[in-house]
Amino acid sequence: MAKLCTLFSGSKGNCTLFSANGQAVLVDFGMSMRMTAAALESLGLSLSDIKAVFITHEHTDHVAGLSNLTKHYNIPIYSSPKTLEALSKANRLSSGSCVMAMEEPVWLDDLCVTRFDTSHDAVHPGGYRFETRDGVKAAVCTDLGVVTPCVKQHLNGCKAVVIESNHDPKMLTGGPYPPQLKQRISSDIGHLSNAACSVLLPELLDGGTDRFILGHLSEKNNLPTLALSCAKASFMDCGAIEGRDYQLSVAPAKETVSVFF
């Protein structure tokens, strides 16, 4: 059995666990080492069980705890060469860190991890797809302003996905953020809206995904009820029934949520 679990999700910190066949890896390390260890402990795991950490991009909410982690654990840190360079320049990696530049899919025993590009205002942002030797696939894809053909290609066929549903456009427009930040969030290198996410969901369902976690919700510009209702309406329009055809949940900011498959 495989598990995809968000430990933290949102603008204050992001970290997602994928585990299968005794292999446990993390995507991002955006909260403190103490808080991440506590979240893992609630799942019956510890940091020493983690085989690797895959970093999507260098923004603080995805790497805030990384420096401390690499000081105390020799866990391999994977990302694109450009992202690793940005992390090094920002002192996010301690000296002697086990850093692995990722330009091709990597194998960790019977788990294959593939990085793919996303559209975001970072040096070289990306998402990750996981596939076991027996064909179980899952993916983590947040922090993207637009769904590109590359994103669709790598999410297609995954059984479970964490996909961004960041903001409600009306809440963003009428919210407290300054105009420049609103423009950045709604741009093609910003964050995916509820509506943009919902357009993608039936396509993923047709491709074999039936477990969906909506992630990286904005605390100021979204509500879990809005994200869920938008997604459910999109599924309803294509005739899909929750509980029969798909499972849908929202990732809380600081509580774990898991899907099993």
Coordinates of C-alpha atoms in Angstrom, one line a residue, residues 2-261:
A2 CA 1.2 3.5 -0.8
K3 CA 0.4 6.7 1.1
L4 CA 0.4 10.4 0.0
C5 CA 0.2 12.7 3.0
T6 CA 0.5 16.5 3.4
L7 CA 2.2 17.4 6.7
F8 CA 2.0 21.2 6.1
S9 CA 0.4 23.1 3.3
G10 CA 0.1 26.9 2.6
S11 CA 2.0 30.1 2.7
K12 CA 3.5 29.4 6.1
G13 CA 5.1 26.1 5.2
N14 CA 4.9 23.1 3.0
C15 CA 5.9 19.5 3.3
T16 CA 4.4 16.3 1.8
L17 CA 5.2 12.7 2.5
F18 CA 5.1 9.8 0.0
S19 CA 5.6 6.3 1.2
A20 CA 5.4 2.9 -0.4
N21 CA 7.0 -0.5 0.1
G22 CA 9.1 0.7 3.0
Q23 CA 10.4 3.8 1.3
A24 CA 9.5 7.2 2.7
V25 CA 10.5 10.5 1.1
L26 CA 9.5 14.1 1.6
V27 CA 8.7 16.9 -0.9
D28 CA 9.9 20.2 0.6
F29 CA 10.9 21.0 4.1
G30 CA 9.1 24.3 4.8
M31 CA 8.6 24.1 8.6
S32 CA 11.0 23.7 11.5
M33 CA 12.7 20.4 12.0
R34 CA 11.0 20.0 15.4
M35 CA 7.5 20.5 13.9
T36 CA 8.2 18.2 11.0
A37 CA 9.5 15.5 13.3
A38 CA 6.4 15.8 15.4
A39 CA 4.2 15.5 12.3
L40 CA 6.0 12.4 11.2
E41 CA 5.8 11.0 14.7
S42 CA 2.0 11.3 14.5
L43 CA 2.2 9.0 11.5
G44 CA 4.5 6.5 13.2
L45 CA 7.6 7.7 11.5
S46 CA 10.8 9.6 12.3
L47 CA 13.2 11.8 10.4
S48 CA 15.6 8.8 10.3
D49 CA 13.0 6.9 8.3
I50 CA 13.2 9.5 5.5
K51 CA 15.3 8.3 2.5
A52 CA 15.4 11.7 0.7
V53 CA 14.0 15.2 0.5
F54 CA 12.9 16.6 -2.9
I55 CA 12.8 20.4 -3.1
T56 CA 10.4 22.0 -5.5
H57 CA 11.9 25.5 -5.4
E58 CA 13.8 27.9 -3.1
H59 CA 11.0 30.0 -1.6
T60 CA 11.0 30.1 2.2
D61 CA 7.7 28.4 2.8
H62 CA 9.3 25.3 1.1
V63 CA 12.7 25.3 2.6
A64 CA 12.6 27.1 6.0
G65 CA 13.7 24.0 8.0
L66 CA 16.2 22.7 5.5
S67 CA 19.4 24.2 6.9
N68 CA 18.7 22.7 10.4
L69 CA 17.8 19.4 8.9
T70 CA 21.1 19.2 6.9
K71 CA 23.0 20.1 10.1
H72 CA 21.7 17.1 12.0
Y73 CA 20.8 14.5 9.3
N74 CA 22.7 13.2 6.3
I75 CA 19.5 12.8 4.3
P76 CA 20.1 13.3 0.5
I77 CA 18.6 16.6 -0.8
Y78 CA 17.4 16.4 -4.4
S79 CA 16.5 19.3 -6.7
S80 CA 17.4 20.8 -10.0
P81 CA 21.0 22.2 -10.3
K82 CA 19.7 25.8 -10.5
T83 CA 17.6 25.4 -7.4
L84 CA 20.4 23.7 -5.4
E85 CA 22.6 26.7 -6.4
A86 CA 20.0 29.1 -5.2
L87 CA 19.7 27.2 -1.9
S88 CA 23.4 27.3 -1.4
K89 CA 23.7 31.0 -2.0
A90 CA 20.8 31.6 0.5
N91 CA 22.6 29.5 3.1
R92 CA 19.8 27.0 3.2
L93 CA 22.2 24.0 3.1
S94 CA 24.8 23.4 5.8
S95 CA 28.3 22.5 4.9
G96 CA 28.7 18.9 4.0
S97 CA 25.1 18.5 3.0
C98 CA 24.3 15.4 0.9
V99 CA 23.2 17.3 -2.2
M100 CA 22.1 15.5 -5.4
A101 CA 21.5 17.5 -8.6
M102 CA 18.5 16.1 -10.4
E103 CA 18.4 16.2 -14.2
E104 CA 17.0 12.7 -14.9
P105 CA 14.6 10.5 -13.0
V106 CA 16.3 8.8 -10.0
W107 CA 15.7 5.4 -8.4
L108 CA 15.6 4.8 -4.7
D109 CA 15.5 1.0 -4.5
D110 CA 12.2 0.3 -6.2
L111 CA 10.9 3.9 -6.2
C112 CA 11.4 6.1 -9.3
V113 CA 11.1 9.9 -8.8
T114 CA 10.7 12.2 -11.7
R115 CA 11.0 16.0 -11.5
F116 CA 9.0 18.2 -13.9
D117 CA 9.0 21.9 -14.6
T118 CA 6.2 24.2 -13.3
S119 CA 5.4 27.9 -14.0
H120 CA 6.3 29.9 -11.0
D121 CA 8.4 33.0 -10.1
A122 CA 11.4 31.0 -8.8
V123 CA 14.8 30.1 -10.2
H124 CA 13.7 26.7 -11.6
P125 CA 10.5 25.5 -10.0
G126 CA 9.2 22.0 -10.3
G127 CA 6.9 19.2 -9.1
Y128 CA 7.5 15.5 -8.5
R129 CA 6.0 12.2 -9.7
F130 CA 6.6 9.0 -7.8
E131 CA 6.3 5.6 -9.4
T132 CA 6.9 2.2 -7.8
R133 CA 8.2 -0.8 -9.8
D134 CA 4.7 -2.3 -9.6
G135 CA 3.2 0.7 -11.3
V136 CA 1.8 2.8 -8.5
K137 CA 2.0 6.5 -9.3
A138 CA 1.4 9.7 -7.4
A139 CA 2.4 13.3 -7.7
V140 CA 2.9 16.6 -5.9
C141 CA 2.3 19.8 -7.9
T142 CA 1.8 23.2 -6.2
D143 CA 3.1 26.7 -6.8
L144 CA 2.2 27.1 -10.5
G145 CA 0.4 29.9 -12.2
V146 CA -0.7 27.9 -15.2
V147 CA -1.2 24.2 -16.1
T148 CA 1.3 23.5 -18.9
P149 CA 1.3 20.5 -21.2
C150 CA 4.4 19.3 -19.3
V151 CA 2.4 19.3 -16.0
K152 CA -0.5 17.4 -17.6
Q153 CA 1.9 14.9 -19.0
H154 CA 3.5 14.1 -15.6
L155 CA 0.2 14.1 -13.7
N156 CA -1.6 11.9 -16.2
G157 CA -2.0 8.3 -14.9
C158 CA -1.2 9.1 -11.3
K159 CA -3.5 7.4 -8.8
A160 CA -3.2 10.2 -6.2
V161 CA -2.2 13.9 -6.6
V162 CA -1.6 16.9 -4.4
I163 CA -2.6 19.8 -6.7
E164 CA -2.7 23.5 -5.9
S165 CA -6.0 25.3 -5.4
N166 CA -4.6 28.5 -4.0
H167 CA -7.1 31.3 -4.3
D168 CA -10.6 32.4 -5.1
P169 CA -10.3 35.2 -7.7
K170 CA -13.0 37.4 -6.1
M171 CA -11.4 37.1 -2.7
L172 CA -8.0 37.9 -4.1
T173 CA -9.4 41.0 -6.0
G174 CA -11.2 42.3 -2.9
G175 CA -8.6 41.2 -0.4
P176 CA -5.9 43.1 1.6
Y177 CA -2.9 42.4 -0.6
P178 CA -1.3 45.3 -2.4
P179 CA -2.0 45.5 -6.2
Q180 CA 1.5 44.3 -7.2
L181 CA 1.2 41.1 -5.1
K182 CA -2.4 40.5 -6.4
Q183 CA -1.0 40.7 -9.9
R184 CA 1.9 38.3 -9.1
I185 CA -0.5 35.7 -7.6
S186 CA -2.9 35.7 -10.5
S187 CA -0.2 35.7 -13.2
D188 CA 1.1 32.7 -15.1
I189 CA 4.1 32.5 -12.8
G190 CA 2.0 32.9 -9.6
H191 CA -0.5 30.5 -8.1
L192 CA -3.3 28.3 -9.4
S193 CA -6.9 29.5 -8.7
N194 CA -9.7 27.3 -7.6
A195 CA -11.3 27.7 -11.0
A196 CA -8.1 26.8 -12.9
C197 CA -7.5 23.8 -10.7
S198 CA -11.1 22.6 -11.2
V199 CA -10.7 22.6 -15.0
L200 CA -7.8 20.2 -14.6
L201 CA -9.5 17.7 -12.3
P202 CA -11.8 15.9 -14.7
E203 CA -8.9 15.5 -17.1
L204 CA -6.9 13.8 -14.3
L205 CA -9.9 11.7 -13.4
D206 CA -10.1 10.5 -17.0
G207 CA -6.4 9.6 -16.8
G208 CA -6.8 7.4 -13.8
T209 CA -6.5 9.8 -10.8
D210 CA -9.2 9.2 -8.2
R211 CA -7.6 10.6 -5.0
F212 CA -7.2 14.3 -4.9
I213 CA -5.8 16.6 -2.2
L214 CA -6.2 20.3 -2.8
G215 CA -3.1 22.0 -1.5
H216 CA -1.4 25.4 -0.8
L217 CA -4.7 27.2 -0.1
S218 CA -4.2 30.9 0.7
E219 CA -5.2 31.9 4.2
K220 CA -6.2 35.4 3.0
N221 CA -7.7 34.7 -0.4
N222 CA -9.4 31.3 -0.1
L223 CA -11.6 29.1 2.0
P224 CA -11.6 25.3 2.1
T225 CA -15.4 25.4 1.4
L226 CA -14.8 27.4 -1.7
A227 CA -12.0 25.2 -3.0
L228 CA -14.1 22.1 -2.4
S229 CA -17.3 23.4 -3.9
C230 CA -15.5 24.5 -7.1
A231 CA -13.8 21.2 -7.4
K232 CA -17.0 19.2 -6.7
A233 CA -18.9 21.3 -9.3
S234 CA -16.4 20.4 -11.9
F235 CA -16.6 16.7 -11.1
M236 CA -20.4 16.9 -11.1
D237 CA -20.4 18.5 -14.6
C238 CA -18.6 15.4 -15.9
G239 CA -20.9 13.0 -14.1
A240 CA -18.4 11.9 -11.5
I241 CA -19.8 11.0 -8.0
E242 CA -17.7 11.6 -4.9
G243 CA -17.1 8.4 -2.9
R244 CA -17.7 6.3 -5.9
D245 CA -15.5 7.8 -8.6
Y246 CA -13.1 9.9 -6.6
Q247 CA -12.0 11.0 -3.1
L248 CA -11.4 14.7 -2.5
S249 CA -9.9 16.5 0.5
V250 CA -8.3 19.8 1.4
A251 CA -4.8 20.0 2.9
P252 CA -4.9 21.9 6.3
A253 CA -2.2 24.3 7.0
K254 CA -0.7 22.5 10.0
E255 CA -2.5 19.1 10.2
T256 CA -1.8 16.0 8.3
V257 CA -4.2 14.6 5.7
S258 CA -3.5 11.3 4.0
V259 CA -4.8 9.2 1.1
F260 CA -4.0 5.5 0.7
F261 CA -3.9 3.5 -2.5

